[in-house]
């Protein structure tokens, strides 16, 4: 119908009445009878250009060969085209009248929930959710597709316009539909909460589950995701990628209960939001990565940047004097860096202690013992042998 430029209002009426390409092909047997059929189908008379487009549509339907009847000897079931094929596409677009009907029913059921362009799900998201709810086969919807009407328009308008170059297009370029998607790489907590709220509204509008159950899932998820920990605990909250993987795993388990066990979507969501501990396990705190410094250079690096002198007030402690230490007591007083041939090099503390066994060490094998001016000796001997080496 889009190829023949049939108006949207006529398309919605035909699709809502249950007409398909195959049935419209046999609505009349002669072209002369098409005018009477259109008069009976639509309330307003059709003439002029719209009538010519309907005649063109009927003529094109006559040119499409009908599918042959299945053979009785065929035992193996054949998958219906477009329903169970290997190549999946986005859900078909819902009719405007159907979306309006669902929104009116939602506003009547939830009078305190206001649907605006900022929180109302986009037509693509509603179509996808409605398809899954109708088929009772629930699948996880990625965060990048959970767009409101405002976000959908922003993404569409921000796209770079593409020029049509048919001579360079391949078959997959013509068939592939790239729906608008969010950039979730830099999403914050507010954006994640808004995305999940739009997703909940889409399910509630399509009568898949009660909004209170969906909000219970969202609130518990956001509570675990936004948890904060003390610096000394060594723990962190899940990252954005880990949170999306957790949400995907939870909705996959919800889908298994709905599809395989015959559960209601409302009960399956409540099962994982309140009763089962899967959400707490998937969003549990993670250990922060431990940054290991090079052995023996934690003190030397800080002291070498200040001329090789230790910082302190010279006060005594339980272990002895805390003032400037004499060189040669332990490896912590060795210099970590040295300037040689006009370049700054990091000295190998393991080699200076006699413990480096690497054939190709990334650090310079030179003496790290501090001289009187606070600069490393940089001799060919180790720091532990500095006293016995000749200079």
Coordinates of N, CA and C in Angstrom, one line a residue, residues 93-94 120-128 147-149:
X93 N 4.7 -2.0 12.5 CA 4.2 -0.8 13.1 C 2.7 -0.9 13.4
X94 N 2.4 -0.5 14.7 CA 1.0 -0.5 15.1 C 0.2 0.6 14.4
X120 N 6.4 9.0 27.3 CA 5.6 8.1 26.6 C 6.4 7.3 25.6
X121 N 6.3 6.0 25.6 CA 7.1 5.2 24.7 C 6.9 5.5 23.2
X122 N 8.0 5.4 22.4 CA 7.9 5.6 21.0 C 7.0 4.5 20.3
X123 N 6.6 4.8 19.1 CA 5.8 3.8 18.4 C 6.5 2.5 18.1
X124 N 7.8 2.6 17.9 CA 8.6 1.4 17.7 C 8.6 0.5 18.9
X125 N 8.8 1.1 20.1 CA 8.9 0.4 21.3 C 7.5 -0.2 21.7
X126 N 6.4 0.6 21.5 CA 5.1 0.0 21.7 C 4.8 -1.1 20.8
X127 N 5.2 -1.0 19.5 CA 4.9 -2.1 18.6 C 5.7 -3.4 19.0
X128 N 6.9 -3.2 19.4 CA 7.7 -4.4 19.8 C 7.1 -5.0 21.1
X147 N 13.2 4.0 23.9 CA 13.2 5.4 23.7 C 11.8 6.0 23.9
X148 N 11.7 7.2 24.4 CA 10.5 7.9 24.5 C 10.3 8.6 23.1
X149 N 9.1 9.3 23.0 CA 8.8 10.0 21.8 C 9.8 11.1 21.5

